[in-house]
Amino acid sequence: MGKRHALAAGALRAKFDLLVFVDSDSFLEPEAVREVVQPFCDPKMGAVSGRTE
């Protein structure tokens, strides 16, 4: 099972409305998850991506 299949399997088993996927080599600022999740207060929002370098 590759990464894509593992992510899909995890998403199917999720018990929450929002999922945040982060790669093992990613570094997040302390407020990163809060900033990415906040736009979902708008019911029209479907997806959000953080800034990458």
C-alpha positions as a Python dict, from the first residue, in 0.01 Angstrom:
ca = {
    (1, 'M'): (0, 0, 0),
    (2, 'G'): (148, 332, -104),
    (3, 'K'): (110, 674, 54),
    (4, 'R'): (-191, 769, -162),
    (5, 'H'): (-380, 456, -59),
    (6, 'A'): (-284, 500, 307),
    (7, 'L'): (-414, 859, 307),
    (8, 'A'): (-738, 752, 139),
    (9, 'A'): (-786, 466, 386),
    (10, 'G'): (-727, 700, 678),
    (11, 'A'): (-972, 955, 539),
    (12, 'L'): (-1241, 688, 507),
    (13, 'R'): (-1195, 590, 872),
    (14, 'A'): (-1179, 947, 1004),
    (15, 'K'): (-1429, 1047, 1271),
    (16, 'F'): (-1395, 1424, 1232),
    (17, 'D'): (-1518, 1680, 979),
    (18, 'L'): (-1171, 1815, 896),
    (19, 'L'): (-852, 1628, 813),
    (20, 'V'): (-503, 1779, 809),
    (21, 'F'): (-233, 1586, 626),
    (22, 'V'): (133, 1676, 683),
    (23, 'D'): (437, 1507, 532),
    (24, 'S'): (709, 1374, 760),
    (25, 'D'): (959, 1630, 631),
    (26, 'S'): (728, 1928, 690),
    (27, 'F'): (786, 2188, 958),
    (28, 'L'): (485, 2384, 1084),
    (29, 'E'): (478, 2725, 1246),
    (30, 'P'): (303, 2720, 1587),
    (31, 'E'): (-23, 2868, 1449),
    (32, 'A'): (-19, 2684, 1114),
    (33, 'V'): (-300, 2436, 1179),
    (34, 'R'): (-523, 2704, 1332),
    (35, 'E'): (-468, 2930, 1028),
    (36, 'V'): (-541, 2650, 781),
    (37, 'V'): (-856, 2535, 964),
    (38, 'Q'): (-1004, 2885, 1022),
    (39, 'P'): (-1130, 2934, 661),
    (40, 'F'): (-1364, 2637, 709),
    (41, 'C'): (-1589, 2862, 919),
    (42, 'D'): (-1722, 2959, 574),
    (43, 'P'): (-1955, 2673, 469),
    (44, 'K'): (-1866, 2733, 102),
    (45, 'M'): (-1500, 2644, 167),
    (46, 'G'): (-1399, 2304, 30),
    (47, 'A'): (-1019, 2290, 54),
    (48, 'V'): (-726, 2491, 187),
    (49, 'S'): (-352, 2463, 134),
    (50, 'G'): (-72, 2619, 332),
    (51, 'R'): (226, 2809, 195),
    (52, 'T'): (517, 2594, 83),
    (53, 'E'): (880, 2684, 25),
}
